[in-house]
Every structure is written in structure tokens, then in C-alpha cells.
Amino acid sequence: MKPSSSLQKRLGLGLTLGTTLLWLAATVGAWLVVQHELNEAFDSALEETAQRILPLAVLEISNRENPSEAQHVATLKMHKEYLTYLVRDAKGEILMQSHDANPKIFNQQPAEGFSTTKKYRLYGASALRETVFIEIAEPLEHRREAAREALLALLLPLLALIPISLLGTWLFVRISLRSVLAYRRAVETRGVGDLSPISGARLPAEIAPLAEAVNHLLERLRKALESERSFTANSAHELRTPLAATLAQIQRLHQEAPEGPLRVRAAKIENALRELARLSEKLMQLAKAEGGGLLSETPQDLIPLLAHVVDEWNNRSGHRIKLQLPNQTCVYSTIDPDAFGILLRNLIENALKYGAADQPIDVSLTEQAQLRVVNSGPAVPQSVLQHLTERFVRGHSEISGSGLGLAITKTIVQGVNARMKLFSPATGRKEGFEVCVWLPLA
Ligand SMILES: Nc1ncnc2c1ncn2[C@@H]1O[C@H](COP(=O)(O)OP(=O)(O)OP(=O)(O)O)[C@@H](O)[C@H]1O
Ligand SMILES: [Mg+2]
């Protein structure tokens, strides 16, 4: 599956790119308008100046003794001229020029109106029935500089806009998605057996229906699981009494039957019935483990519970179990005492059943509520070990069993948010089997 990309990243990049492109388009548009208006303003100033100078020049020329003689207009103060002009007659003879004027930059023949050369913008006007022409030149560099500065002023804010937009979108999306992230966390931190509805309050309208659909699904799942569990529990429970009655009857038949094939057959039926009773007991345990309610409201001290169960088994098994308790007097855990009892019984039962008969079984509890049950015996291959906690999976053993003990243990461990690990060979040994459970500390 393709890794899903972050909405925050996509929106951040997309919006920033979009805003940048729009800004660039707007900048180009604004710049073109500004350039047009600037040209208009400069042109009108150029025209105005020519129209002002022309009548003065005509007056001056007509007052001269020799009007066709070219004349430089004297300056009051030396300065670099921004606008230069030439006054010429119709043949192009210069009659007057401003002191900085360079005749080479002007048109060869005087012309009226605006024209543009490589470096100058020119404007020409005439007087006295086109016998006197004035041409005025303005360097284009000035206009270009103004246009450049306008463009820069429009573009500069973009430099700040990009990071602000990225950061702003990122923050805004993050804040807007807070409820979605909280929802995700609520789903993630859920215990395995917790199928109660997940609160989708304050979720955005686009996602709220999804949360509702998930809750519907959870509800249907919960109902299906509940009916499955109650069926298992009820049938196991209902089987108990008839099984016990039949077992009693068959025991009597076994005792009363004469030596011979009938007695052997009665013994076989008795064994089969015992197996059946054990299976129904395990099924009830599994139903309880899956039914939830594995955590108790008040923390329980595990030490007396552990000591009690070990005592019980020691009395039955000829004191093979060695119990090792932590130095401190109490180890409080949130696990339900009944669930702890079921877990422990299954582990000890296995150790007694599958461990080497002449070796002791070590049961220990640490201050950190770490429970270990270790027995001797041949090591179990890793490939088999991995699957032992699945339902109805058994190792290669002659001893009868239903393959539910470790599945029940695992279900309880998951239901209390704890951890369990199987080791074979046992830690620090060359053989044996070890089950390690990290129970929830209160
Ligand atoms: N302490 C142990 N030492 C060696 N093998 C074990 C030990 N505990 C479990 N096993 C192996 O794991 C298998 C599964 O154990 P589990 O308790 O789930 O089922 P079971 O003991 O066969 O049947 P049930 O417990 O339902 O009566 C067992 O068949 C056995 O092969
Ligand atoms: Mg077992």
C-alpha cells in the first residue's frame, strides 16, 4: 500500500504555491499598469516642456541679428541636464540648443510627435508653419529605473509571504485537525477488548459521519462477540450438570461391572467424559477472559493470591512447585483476582503436565509484578513455540489437552494491557520452558 501523505503537508504546499502564483500574476499585471501610467506621465511632462520652450525660442531667434546662426543657451549654473533640446529649421540647421545637447541623439530631420530611439524618448513640435522645430530628448534609463523599482516593491513582499503562508497554513491545519488527532489517539490507545463507542465530539463535519459509522460497526461487532461468548459460556455451563451426573453414573457402572471388557469400556467412557468436562471448563474460562471486566476497580495484592494458588497445586502435586516472592510485602496490580487465578492455574497446570516429572517448577514474582513460571523438560522448537498461544494449537505431546490453556492466558494478558512471552529453552538454561508475564502495576 502506498504510504498516505500528510494533509497538513499537502495543504501547506498547495496553498502556498497557489498564493505565490496568484501573487506573481497580480504583480505582473500591476507592474504593466504602473509602467503604462509612468510612461504617460513622463510623456505628458516631455510634451509640456517642449510646448513651453518653443514660443520662447521662436521669440529669441526672431530677435537675433542673424537668426540662422546656431546658439548655445547659456546656463545660470553648471549642472547635468536631464532634458536636452534642439531648435532647428525645416532643413535641419540648428538654430539653438541646450548647453548639454548632443545633436547625434536626435532624429536627422526634425519630426513632430513622439519617437523612441535605443536610449532616448524624443518629442518634436513645430511653430511658424513648420519653419522652426523643437525636439526634446529624455534618457530612457530614468523610466526604466522607475519601472524596476516598482517591480521590486511589488515582488519583495512575496519573499516574506512564502514562509508566512507555509507556517500559517501548517499551524491553521494543525489546529483545525486537533479533534481528528485526538480521535486517532483515542482509537490507538484502546485496549484489545474495548468495543465501547469512541467519542467523536467536535470532529469536523466531513469526518463526523466516519466516526459514527465506526461506532455502528463497533456496536455490531460487540453484539456479535457477546452473543458468541454468551453462547459458549451458557452451553459450557449447561453441560456441567448433565456431565457430572453422567460421570457419576459411569463411575458406578465401572465399579459394579465384572472384570472384563465391559469394565474396560466403562473406564474409557469415564476418561472421555472427564476430558469433556475439562474442555467445557476451559471454554468457560475462555468466555470469561474474552468477556472483559479483567481489571478490578481496587488494586489487588498479588502475593496472597499467588501463595494460595501455589499451595493448592502443591497439595495435589506432592510439593513440586517452588515459590519465590519479592522482599517487599505487597505487589499491587489492577488485574481482577479471578482472572489472575485463571491465568496462574493454566500456567502451573501446563508446567506440571509438560515439565520433567522429577524436576521442580519455579514460580516467581518480582516487585515489578513480573510473573515467571519455569519448568524443565525438552526444549520446544521456535517454530512451534510461536503458535502455542493460538486456540486449539498443541505441541507434540502424548499428554491429552484441548490446546486452550495458553490461549486463555494470552486473552487475559491482552485484556489487562499486559505483556507475555514464552521462552524455550528457559532463560539461562539449556532446556525447559518459561512463561513470563508482565502484569499491570497499580
Ligand atoms: N510448561 C510447558 N512446557 C512445555 N510445553 C508446554 C508448556 N506449556 C504449554 N506447552 C505446550 O504448549 C501447548 C499448548 O498449551 P495449552 O495450555 O494452550 O494447551 P494444552 O495444555 O495442550 O491444553 P489445555 O491447557 O487446554 O488443557 C501444549 O500442548 C504443550 O505442547
Ligand atoms: Mg494447558
Short mmCIF file of C-alpha atoms and ligand atoms in Angstrom, two decimals:
data_model
loop_
_atom_site.label_atom_id
_atom_site.label_comp_id
_atom_site.label_asym_id
_atom_site.label_seq_id
_atom_site.Cartn_x
_atom_site.Cartn_y
_atom_site.Cartn_z
CA MET A 1 0.00 0.00 0.00
CA LYS A 2 1.21 3.48 -0.82
CA PRO A 3 2.11 5.41 2.37
CA SER A 4 -0.60 8.03 2.94
CA SER A 5 0.65 11.60 2.63
CA SER A 6 0.03 14.22 5.28
CA LEU A 7 -2.96 16.52 4.72
CA GLN A 8 -1.07 19.24 6.58
CA LYS A 9 1.85 18.99 4.15
CA ARG A 10 -0.36 18.85 1.07
CA LEU A 11 -2.47 21.84 2.12
CA GLY A 12 0.60 23.83 3.21
CA LEU A 13 2.42 23.31 -0.09
CA GLY A 14 -0.67 23.62 -2.27
CA LEU A 15 -1.97 26.81 -0.70
CA THR A 16 1.49 28.43 -0.64
CA LEU A 17 2.13 27.53 -4.28
CA GLY A 18 -1.33 28.77 -5.24
CA THR A 19 -0.93 32.08 -3.39
CA THR A 20 2.57 32.57 -4.83
CA LEU A 21 1.36 32.00 -8.40
CA LEU A 22 -1.62 34.32 -7.93
CA TRP A 23 0.62 36.94 -6.37
CA LEU A 24 3.07 36.67 -9.27
CA ALA A 25 0.25 37.06 -11.81
CA ALA A 26 -1.14 40.05 -9.90
CA THR A 27 2.38 41.55 -9.68
CA VAL A 28 2.91 41.27 -13.44
CA GLY A 29 -0.50 42.85 -14.08
CA ALA A 30 0.07 45.68 -11.62
CA TRP A 31 3.57 46.25 -13.00
CA LEU A 32 2.27 46.57 -16.57
CA VAL A 33 -0.34 49.11 -15.46
CA VAL A 34 2.21 51.09 -13.42
CA GLN A 35 4.64 51.10 -16.36
CA HIS A 36 1.92 52.37 -18.70
CA GLU A 37 0.88 55.13 -16.31
CA LEU A 38 4.51 56.13 -15.69
CA ASN A 39 5.12 56.42 -19.45
CA GLU A 40 2.02 58.54 -19.83
CA ALA A 41 3.12 60.85 -17.02
CA PHE A 42 6.68 61.18 -18.39
CA ASP A 43 5.39 61.75 -21.95
CA SER A 44 3.00 64.44 -20.84
CA ALA A 45 5.81 66.20 -18.92
CA LEU A 46 8.01 66.00 -22.01
CA GLU A 47 5.29 67.46 -24.21
CA GLU A 48 4.55 70.22 -21.72
CA THR A 49 8.21 71.23 -21.56
CA ALA A 50 8.53 71.38 -25.37
CA GLN A 51 5.38 73.48 -25.65
CA ARG A 52 6.75 75.90 -23.02
CA ILE A 53 10.22 76.28 -24.53
CA LEU A 54 9.10 76.60 -28.18
CA PRO A 55 7.46 80.11 -28.03
CA LEU A 56 10.41 81.45 -26.04
CA ALA A 57 12.87 80.01 -28.55
CA VAL A 58 10.91 81.49 -31.50
CA LEU A 59 10.93 84.90 -29.84
CA GLU A 60 14.61 84.72 -29.12
CA ILE A 61 15.51 83.63 -32.68
CA SER A 62 13.39 86.32 -34.36
CA ASN A 63 15.06 88.99 -32.21
CA ARG A 64 18.53 87.96 -33.33
CA GLU A 65 20.51 89.93 -35.88
CA ASN A 66 21.46 86.74 -37.70
CA PRO A 67 18.73 84.21 -36.96
CA SER A 68 20.37 81.27 -38.82
CA GLU A 69 23.39 81.27 -36.56
CA ALA A 70 23.36 78.46 -34.03
CA GLN A 71 23.37 79.46 -30.44
CA HIS A 72 24.04 77.58 -27.17
CA VAL A 73 21.74 78.64 -24.41
CA ALA A 74 23.87 79.83 -21.53
CA THR A 75 23.23 78.33 -18.12
CA LEU A 76 22.92 80.21 -14.89
CA LYS A 77 24.61 77.43 -13.03
CA MET A 78 26.57 74.44 -14.40
CA HIS A 79 24.59 71.23 -13.98
CA LYS A 80 23.96 67.98 -15.76
CA GLU A 81 20.89 68.33 -17.90
CA TYR A 82 18.13 65.76 -17.60
CA LEU A 83 16.18 67.02 -20.61
CA THR A 84 18.12 68.34 -23.62
CA TYR A 85 16.66 70.07 -26.67
CA LEU A 86 17.49 71.26 -30.16
CA VAL A 87 15.73 74.03 -32.10
CA ARG A 88 16.16 73.57 -35.86
CA ASP A 89 14.73 74.95 -39.06
CA ALA A 90 12.90 72.75 -41.58
CA LYS A 91 16.17 71.77 -43.29
CA GLY A 92 17.67 70.57 -40.04
CA GLU A 93 20.02 73.53 -39.44
CA ILE A 94 20.47 74.04 -35.70
CA LEU A 95 19.20 77.40 -34.52
CA MET A 96 19.51 76.87 -30.84
CA GLN A 97 20.41 74.10 -28.44
CA SER A 98 20.53 73.49 -24.70
CA HIS A 99 24.07 73.51 -23.36
CA ASP A 100 24.33 69.71 -22.81
CA ALA A 101 22.53 68.76 -26.01
CA ASN A 102 24.22 66.19 -28.22
CA PRO A 103 22.83 66.57 -31.82
CA LYS A 104 23.67 62.90 -32.57
CA ILE A 105 20.94 61.57 -30.30
CA PHE A 106 18.19 63.43 -32.18
CA ASN A 107 16.45 62.45 -35.45
CA GLN A 108 18.34 63.58 -38.56
CA GLN A 109 15.36 65.55 -39.83
CA PRO A 110 13.19 67.27 -37.28
CA ALA A 111 9.84 65.50 -36.83
CA GLU A 112 6.73 66.15 -34.84
CA GLY A 113 5.28 63.89 -32.12
CA PHE A 114 6.83 61.16 -30.01
CA SER A 115 9.52 58.77 -31.13
CA THR A 116 11.82 56.40 -29.28
CA THR A 117 15.45 55.54 -30.00
CA LYS A 118 17.61 52.99 -28.22
CA LYS A 119 18.38 55.23 -25.27
CA TYR A 120 16.06 58.25 -25.58
CA ARG A 121 12.44 59.23 -25.75
CA LEU A 122 12.01 62.17 -28.13
CA TYR A 123 9.23 64.68 -28.67
CA GLY A 124 9.07 67.17 -31.51
CA ALA A 125 6.84 70.20 -32.08
CA SER A 126 6.86 72.98 -34.70
CA ALA A 127 5.95 76.65 -34.92
CA LEU A 128 5.70 79.35 -37.59
CA ARG A 129 4.11 76.99 -40.15
CA GLU A 130 6.70 74.28 -39.66
CA THR A 131 9.73 76.52 -40.15
CA VAL A 132 11.01 76.18 -36.59
CA PHE A 133 11.14 72.80 -34.90
CA ILE A 134 11.95 71.91 -31.35
CA GLU A 135 12.95 68.44 -30.34
CA ILE A 136 13.36 67.48 -26.74
CA ALA A 137 15.10 64.30 -25.53
CA GLU A 138 14.72 62.42 -22.28
CA PRO A 139 17.01 59.48 -21.40
CA LEU A 140 15.00 56.20 -21.17
CA GLU A 141 17.21 54.97 -18.31
CA HIS A 142 15.22 57.07 -15.88
CA ARG A 143 11.91 55.48 -16.84
CA ARG A 144 13.45 52.02 -16.72
CA GLU A 145 14.77 52.62 -13.25
CA ALA A 146 11.33 53.73 -12.05
CA ALA A 147 9.75 50.58 -13.57
CA ARG A 148 12.44 48.39 -11.99
CA GLU A 149 11.85 49.87 -8.57
CA ALA A 150 8.08 49.46 -8.88
CA LEU A 151 8.55 45.79 -9.80
CA LEU A 152 10.89 45.24 -6.88
CA ALA A 153 8.47 46.88 -4.46
CA LEU A 154 5.75 44.53 -5.67
CA LEU A 155 7.93 41.42 -5.54
CA LEU A 156 9.66 41.96 -2.19
CA PRO A 157 6.61 41.12 -0.04
CA LEU A 158 6.47 37.76 -1.82
CA LEU A 159 9.71 36.75 -0.11
CA ALA A 160 8.05 37.19 3.26
CA LEU A 161 4.73 35.79 2.05
CA ILE A 162 6.07 32.31 1.19
CA PRO A 163 7.34 31.33 4.67
CA ILE A 164 4.42 33.08 6.40
CA SER A 165 1.93 31.23 4.22
CA LEU A 166 3.66 27.89 4.78
CA LEU A 167 3.83 28.37 8.54
CA GLY A 168 0.33 29.85 8.73
CA THR A 169 -1.28 27.01 6.79
CA TRP A 170 0.65 24.43 8.76
CA LEU A 171 -0.45 25.95 12.08
CA PHE A 172 -4.00 26.53 10.96
CA VAL A 173 -4.44 22.99 9.63
CA ARG A 174 -2.82 21.60 12.76
CA ILE A 175 -5.24 23.49 14.99
CA SER A 176 -8.19 22.55 12.78
CA LEU A 177 -7.19 18.88 12.84
CA ARG A 178 -6.72 18.75 16.61
CA SER A 179 -10.01 16.94 17.15
CA VAL A 180 -9.12 14.43 14.41
CA LEU A 181 -5.73 13.74 16.06
CA ALA A 182 -7.44 13.33 19.44
CA TYR A 183 -9.83 10.85 17.79
CA ARG A 184 -6.91 8.94 16.31
CA ARG A 185 -5.22 8.76 19.72
CA ALA A 186 -8.47 7.54 21.30
CA VAL A 187 -8.62 4.71 18.74
CA GLU A 188 -4.92 3.86 19.12
CA THR A 189 -4.90 3.72 22.93
CA ARG A 190 -7.89 1.43 23.03
CA GLY A 191 -7.47 -1.89 24.87
CA VAL A 192 -7.96 -5.00 22.78
CA GLY A 193 -11.26 -5.95 24.33
CA ASP A 194 -12.69 -2.43 24.49
CA LEU A 195 -15.52 -2.17 21.98
CA SER A 196 -17.40 0.75 23.57
CA PRO A 197 -18.26 3.68 21.25
CA ILE A 198 -15.50 6.21 20.60
CA SER A 199 -16.49 9.80 21.25
CA GLY A 200 -16.35 11.83 18.03
CA ALA A 201 -17.46 15.12 19.58
CA ARG A 202 -16.01 18.28 17.98
CA LEU A 203 -14.93 16.38 14.86
CA PRO A 204 -15.23 18.38 11.61
CA ALA A 205 -18.48 17.81 9.70
CA GLU A 206 -16.59 15.93 6.95
CA ILE A 207 -15.21 13.34 9.37
CA ALA A 208 -18.01 13.06 11.96
CA PRO A 209 -20.06 10.61 9.79
CA LEU A 210 -16.99 8.38 9.60
CA ALA A 211 -16.74 8.28 13.40
CA GLU A 212 -20.44 7.50 13.55
CA ALA A 213 -20.01 4.64 11.07
CA VAL A 214 -17.08 3.28 13.13
CA ASN A 215 -19.26 3.36 16.25
CA HIS A 216 -22.04 1.48 14.43
CA LEU A 217 -19.52 -1.09 13.34
CA LEU A 218 -18.13 -1.44 16.88
CA GLU A 219 -21.65 -1.84 18.22
CA ARG A 220 -22.43 -4.62 15.72
CA LEU A 221 -19.11 -6.29 16.45
CA ARG A 222 -19.73 -6.08 20.20
CA LYS A 223 -23.17 -7.63 19.84
CA ALA A 224 -21.85 -10.43 17.63
CA LEU A 225 -19.00 -11.18 20.03
CA GLU A 226 -21.27 -11.01 23.04
CA SER A 227 -23.73 -13.47 21.59
CA GLU A 228 -20.85 -15.79 20.65
CA ARG A 229 -19.40 -15.57 24.15
CA SER A 230 -22.67 -15.98 25.96
CA PHE A 231 -23.42 -18.98 23.77
CA THR A 232 -20.08 -20.56 24.69
CA ALA A 233 -20.44 -19.71 28.36
CA ASN A 234 -24.06 -20.83 28.53
CA SER A 235 -23.51 -24.08 26.72
CA ALA A 236 -20.45 -24.88 28.85
CA HIS A 237 -22.46 -24.05 31.95
CA GLU A 238 -25.50 -26.07 30.83
CA LEU A 239 -23.25 -29.05 30.07
CA ARG A 240 -21.81 -29.11 33.57
CA THR A 241 -24.69 -30.75 35.43
CA PRO A 242 -25.53 -33.48 32.89
CA LEU A 243 -21.81 -34.19 32.53
CA ALA A 244 -21.37 -34.54 36.30
CA ALA A 245 -24.47 -36.78 36.53
CA THR A 246 -23.32 -38.99 33.64
CA LEU A 247 -19.84 -39.18 35.13
CA ALA A 248 -21.27 -40.35 38.46
CA GLN A 249 -23.38 -42.96 36.70
CA ILE A 250 -20.47 -44.25 34.67
CA GLN A 251 -18.26 -44.39 37.77
CA ARG A 252 -20.88 -46.56 39.46
CA LEU A 253 -21.13 -48.75 36.37
CA HIS A 254 -17.33 -49.03 36.35
CA GLN A 255 -17.29 -50.20 39.95
CA GLU A 256 -20.24 -52.54 39.57
CA ALA A 257 -19.19 -54.12 36.29
CA PRO A 258 -17.45 -57.50 36.47
CA GLU A 259 -13.79 -57.72 35.48
CA GLY A 260 -13.61 -57.93 31.71
CA PRO A 261 -14.30 -55.93 28.53
CA LEU A 262 -17.36 -54.12 29.97
CA ARG A 263 -15.26 -52.67 32.80
CA VAL A 264 -12.55 -51.56 30.38
CA ARG A 265 -15.15 -49.90 28.20
CA ALA A 266 -16.70 -48.16 31.21
CA ALA A 267 -13.23 -46.85 32.19
CA LYS A 268 -12.73 -45.49 28.66
CA ILE A 269 -16.09 -43.73 28.72
CA GLU A 270 -15.24 -42.30 32.14
CA ASN A 271 -11.98 -40.85 30.77
CA ALA A 272 -13.69 -39.40 27.73
CA LEU A 273 -16.28 -37.75 29.96
CA ARG A 274 -13.54 -36.25 32.14
CA GLU A 275 -11.90 -34.80 29.02
CA LEU A 276 -15.24 -33.36 28.01
CA ALA A 277 -15.74 -31.81 31.44
CA ARG A 278 -12.25 -30.29 31.27
CA LEU A 279 -12.94 -28.89 27.79
CA SER A 280 -16.19 -27.31 28.94
CA GLU A 281 -14.35 -25.81 31.94
CA LYS A 282 -11.68 -24.34 29.60
CA LEU A 283 -14.37 -22.97 27.29
CA MET A 284 -15.98 -21.21 30.25
CA GLN A 285 -12.62 -19.74 31.21
CA LEU A 286 -12.07 -18.54 27.65
CA ALA A 287 -15.54 -16.96 27.56
CA LYS A 288 -14.78 -15.16 30.82
CA ALA A 289 -11.38 -13.98 29.54
CA GLU A 290 -12.95 -12.62 26.37
CA GLY A 291 -15.89 -11.08 28.19
CA GLY A 292 -13.87 -8.17 29.53
CA GLY A 293 -14.02 -6.98 33.15
CA LEU A 294 -10.49 -8.25 33.65
CA LEU A 295 -9.36 -5.18 35.56
CA SER A 296 -10.51 -4.66 39.13
CA GLU A 297 -11.57 -1.28 40.48
CA THR A 298 -9.40 -1.59 43.58
CA PRO A 299 -5.78 -2.73 43.23
CA GLN A 300 -5.15 -6.28 44.45
CA ASP A 301 -2.11 -7.58 46.28
CA LEU A 302 -0.83 -10.44 44.12
CA ILE A 303 1.28 -12.15 46.81
CA PRO A 304 -1.51 -13.83 48.85
CA LEU A 305 -3.33 -14.80 45.65
CA LEU A 306 -0.19 -16.36 44.26
CA ALA A 307 0.64 -18.14 47.52
CA HIS A 308 -2.88 -19.55 47.71
CA VAL A 309 -2.89 -20.98 44.16
CA VAL A 310 0.62 -22.44 44.56
CA ASP A 311 -0.42 -24.07 47.87
CA GLU A 312 -3.45 -25.56 46.25
CA TRP A 313 -1.40 -27.11 43.43
CA ASN A 314 1.39 -28.18 45.79
CA ASN A 315 -1.08 -30.19 47.82
CA ARG A 316 -2.18 -32.02 44.67
CA SER A 317 1.24 -32.47 43.10
CA GLY A 318 3.42 -33.50 46.02
CA HIS A 319 5.11 -30.11 46.59
CA ARG A 320 6.92 -29.82 43.29
CA ILE A 321 6.37 -26.08 42.99
CA LYS A 322 8.98 -23.69 44.41
CA LEU A 323 7.68 -20.20 45.01
CA GLN A 324 9.94 -17.17 45.06
CA LEU A 325 8.44 -13.88 46.27
CA PRO A 326 9.90 -10.36 46.34
CA ASN A 327 11.32 -8.90 49.56
CA GLN A 328 8.59 -6.33 49.87
CA THR A 329 5.33 -7.48 51.44
CA CYS A 330 2.89 -6.32 48.76
CA VAL A 331 2.76 -6.14 44.97
CA TYR A 332 -0.37 -4.29 43.93
CA SER A 333 -1.82 -4.84 40.49
CA THR A 334 -5.00 -3.79 38.71
CA ILE A 335 -5.75 -7.29 37.38
CA ASP A 336 -9.01 -8.88 38.54
CA PRO A 337 -8.22 -11.60 41.17
CA ASP A 338 -10.40 -14.20 39.39
CA ALA A 339 -8.66 -13.52 36.07
CA PHE A 340 -5.26 -13.75 37.80
CA GLY A 341 -6.33 -17.10 39.31
CA ILE A 342 -7.33 -18.49 35.90
CA LEU A 343 -4.08 -17.29 34.31
CA LEU A 344 -1.93 -18.76 37.07
CA ARG A 345 -3.78 -22.10 37.18
CA ASN A 346 -3.34 -22.59 33.44
CA LEU A 347 0.39 -21.84 33.59
CA ILE A 348 1.04 -24.07 36.62
CA GLU A 349 -1.14 -26.84 35.18
CA ASN A 350 0.94 -26.77 31.98
CA ALA A 351 4.24 -26.76 33.89
CA LEU A 352 3.13 -29.79 35.92
CA LYS A 353 1.75 -31.55 32.85
CA TYR A 354 4.61 -30.98 30.43
CA GLY A 355 7.60 -30.40 32.74
CA ALA A 356 10.01 -33.23 33.64
CA ALA A 357 8.23 -35.15 36.41
CA ASP A 358 11.30 -35.40 38.67
CA GLN A 359 12.22 -31.72 38.47
CA PRO A 360 10.80 -28.84 40.48
CA ILE A 361 8.79 -25.99 38.96
CA ASP A 362 9.89 -22.43 39.69
CA VAL A 363 7.22 -19.80 40.14
CA SER A 364 8.40 -16.28 40.93
CA LEU A 365 7.01 -12.78 41.21
CA THR A 366 9.11 -9.60 41.21
CA GLU A 367 8.43 -6.19 42.72
CA GLN A 368 7.61 -5.00 39.20
CA ALA A 369 4.78 -7.58 39.03
CA GLN A 370 6.72 -9.79 36.63
CA LEU A 371 5.47 -13.36 36.93
CA ARG A 372 7.63 -16.28 35.76
CA VAL A 373 6.70 -19.95 35.59
CA VAL A 374 9.64 -22.19 34.65
CA ASN A 375 9.78 -25.96 34.25
CA SER A 376 12.36 -28.44 32.99
CA GLY A 377 11.92 -30.76 30.05
CA PRO A 378 12.91 -30.88 26.42
CA ALA A 379 13.02 -27.51 24.67
CA VAL A 380 10.18 -26.66 22.28
CA PRO A 381 11.31 -25.64 18.74
CA GLN A 382 10.91 -21.94 17.95
CA SER A 383 8.54 -22.62 15.03
CA VAL A 384 6.14 -24.49 17.34
CA LEU A 385 6.57 -22.01 20.21
CA GLN A 386 5.29 -19.12 18.10
CA HIS A 387 1.88 -20.69 17.62
CA LEU A 388 1.25 -22.21 21.05
CA THR A 389 -0.85 -19.25 22.20
CA GLU A 390 -3.36 -19.77 19.39
CA ARG A 391 -6.62 -21.56 20.19
CA PHE A 392 -6.63 -25.34 19.91
CA VAL A 393 -2.93 -25.41 18.99
CA ARG A 394 -0.93 -28.04 20.86
CA GLY A 395 2.72 -29.08 20.86
CA HIS A 396 3.96 -32.55 20.03
CA SER A 397 2.84 -34.13 23.27
CA GLU A 398 1.38 -37.50 24.23
CA ILE A 399 -0.44 -35.92 27.14
CA SER A 400 -4.04 -35.05 26.42
CA GLY A 401 -5.31 -31.49 26.42
CA SER A 402 -7.52 -29.18 24.44
CA GLY A 403 -4.95 -26.57 23.40
CA LEU A 404 -6.80 -23.72 25.10
CA GLY A 405 -4.70 -23.04 28.23
CA LEU A 406 -2.19 -20.62 26.68
CA ALA A 407 -4.89 -19.02 24.51
CA ILE A 408 -6.87 -18.22 27.68
CA THR A 409 -3.70 -16.83 29.32
CA LYS A 410 -2.95 -14.65 26.29
CA THR A 411 -6.50 -13.33 26.13
CA ILE A 412 -6.34 -12.31 29.80
CA VAL A 413 -2.91 -10.71 29.32
CA GLN A 414 -4.19 -8.66 26.37
CA GLY A 415 -7.37 -7.74 28.22
CA VAL A 416 -5.37 -6.13 31.05
CA ASN A 417 -2.93 -4.41 28.64
CA ALA A 418 -0.07 -6.57 29.85
CA ARG A 419 2.65 -8.49 28.01
CA MET A 420 3.51 -12.17 27.86
CA LYS A 421 6.43 -14.02 26.35
CA LEU A 422 7.28 -17.70 26.00
CA PHE A 423 10.89 -18.89 26.12
CA SER A 424 12.21 -22.32 25.30
CA PRO A 425 14.82 -23.19 26.43
CA ALA A 426 14.14 -21.26 29.63
CA THR A 427 16.33 -18.19 30.29
CA GLY A 428 19.79 -19.19 31.50
CA ARG A 429 19.18 -22.90 30.86
CA LYS A 430 19.82 -25.36 28.07
CA GLU A 431 16.35 -26.93 28.22
CA GLY A 432 12.95 -26.32 29.75
CA PHE A 433 10.08 -23.93 29.16
CA GLU A 434 9.44 -20.50 30.61
CA VAL A 435 6.43 -18.23 30.56
CA CYS A 436 6.99 -14.63 31.54
CA VAL A 437 4.09 -12.23 32.17
CA TRP A 438 4.49 -8.52 32.92
CA LEU A 439 1.33 -7.72 34.88
CA PRO A 440 -0.06 -4.18 35.20
CA LEU A 441 1.21 -2.47 38.35
CA ALA A 442 -1.32 -0.41 40.29
N1 LIG B 1 5.18 -25.56 30.52
C1 LIG B 1 5.24 -26.16 29.35
N2 LIG B 1 6.29 -26.93 29.00
C2 LIG B 1 6.34 -27.50 27.79
N3 LIG B 1 5.40 -27.36 26.84
C3 LIG B 1 4.35 -26.60 27.11
C4 LIG B 1 4.21 -25.94 28.38
N4 LIG B 1 3.05 -25.25 28.35
C5 LIG B 1 2.49 -25.48 27.16
N5 LIG B 1 3.26 -26.28 26.42
C6 LIG B 1 2.96 -26.71 25.05
O1 LIG B 1 2.01 -25.81 24.52
C7 LIG B 1 0.85 -26.50 24.08
C8 LIG B 1 -0.37 -25.63 24.32
O2 LIG B 1 -0.59 -25.46 25.67
P1 LIG B 1 -2.03 -25.09 26.18
O3 LIG B 1 -2.03 -24.92 27.62
O4 LIG B 1 -2.52 -23.96 25.34
O5 LIG B 1 -2.90 -26.33 25.75
P2 LIG B 1 -2.94 -27.74 26.42
O6 LIG B 1 -2.19 -27.74 27.68
O7 LIG B 1 -2.49 -28.70 25.39
O8 LIG B 1 -4.49 -27.93 26.67
P3 LIG B 1 -5.38 -27.28 27.81
O9 LIG B 1 -4.49 -26.36 28.60
O10 LIG B 1 -6.42 -26.55 27.08
O11 LIG B 1 -5.89 -28.40 28.60
C9 LIG B 1 0.82 -27.74 24.84
O12 LIG B 1 0.18 -28.76 24.11
C10 LIG B 1 2.32 -28.08 25.03
O13 LIG B 1 2.81 -28.77 23.93
MG MG B 2 -2.63 -26.30 29.19
#
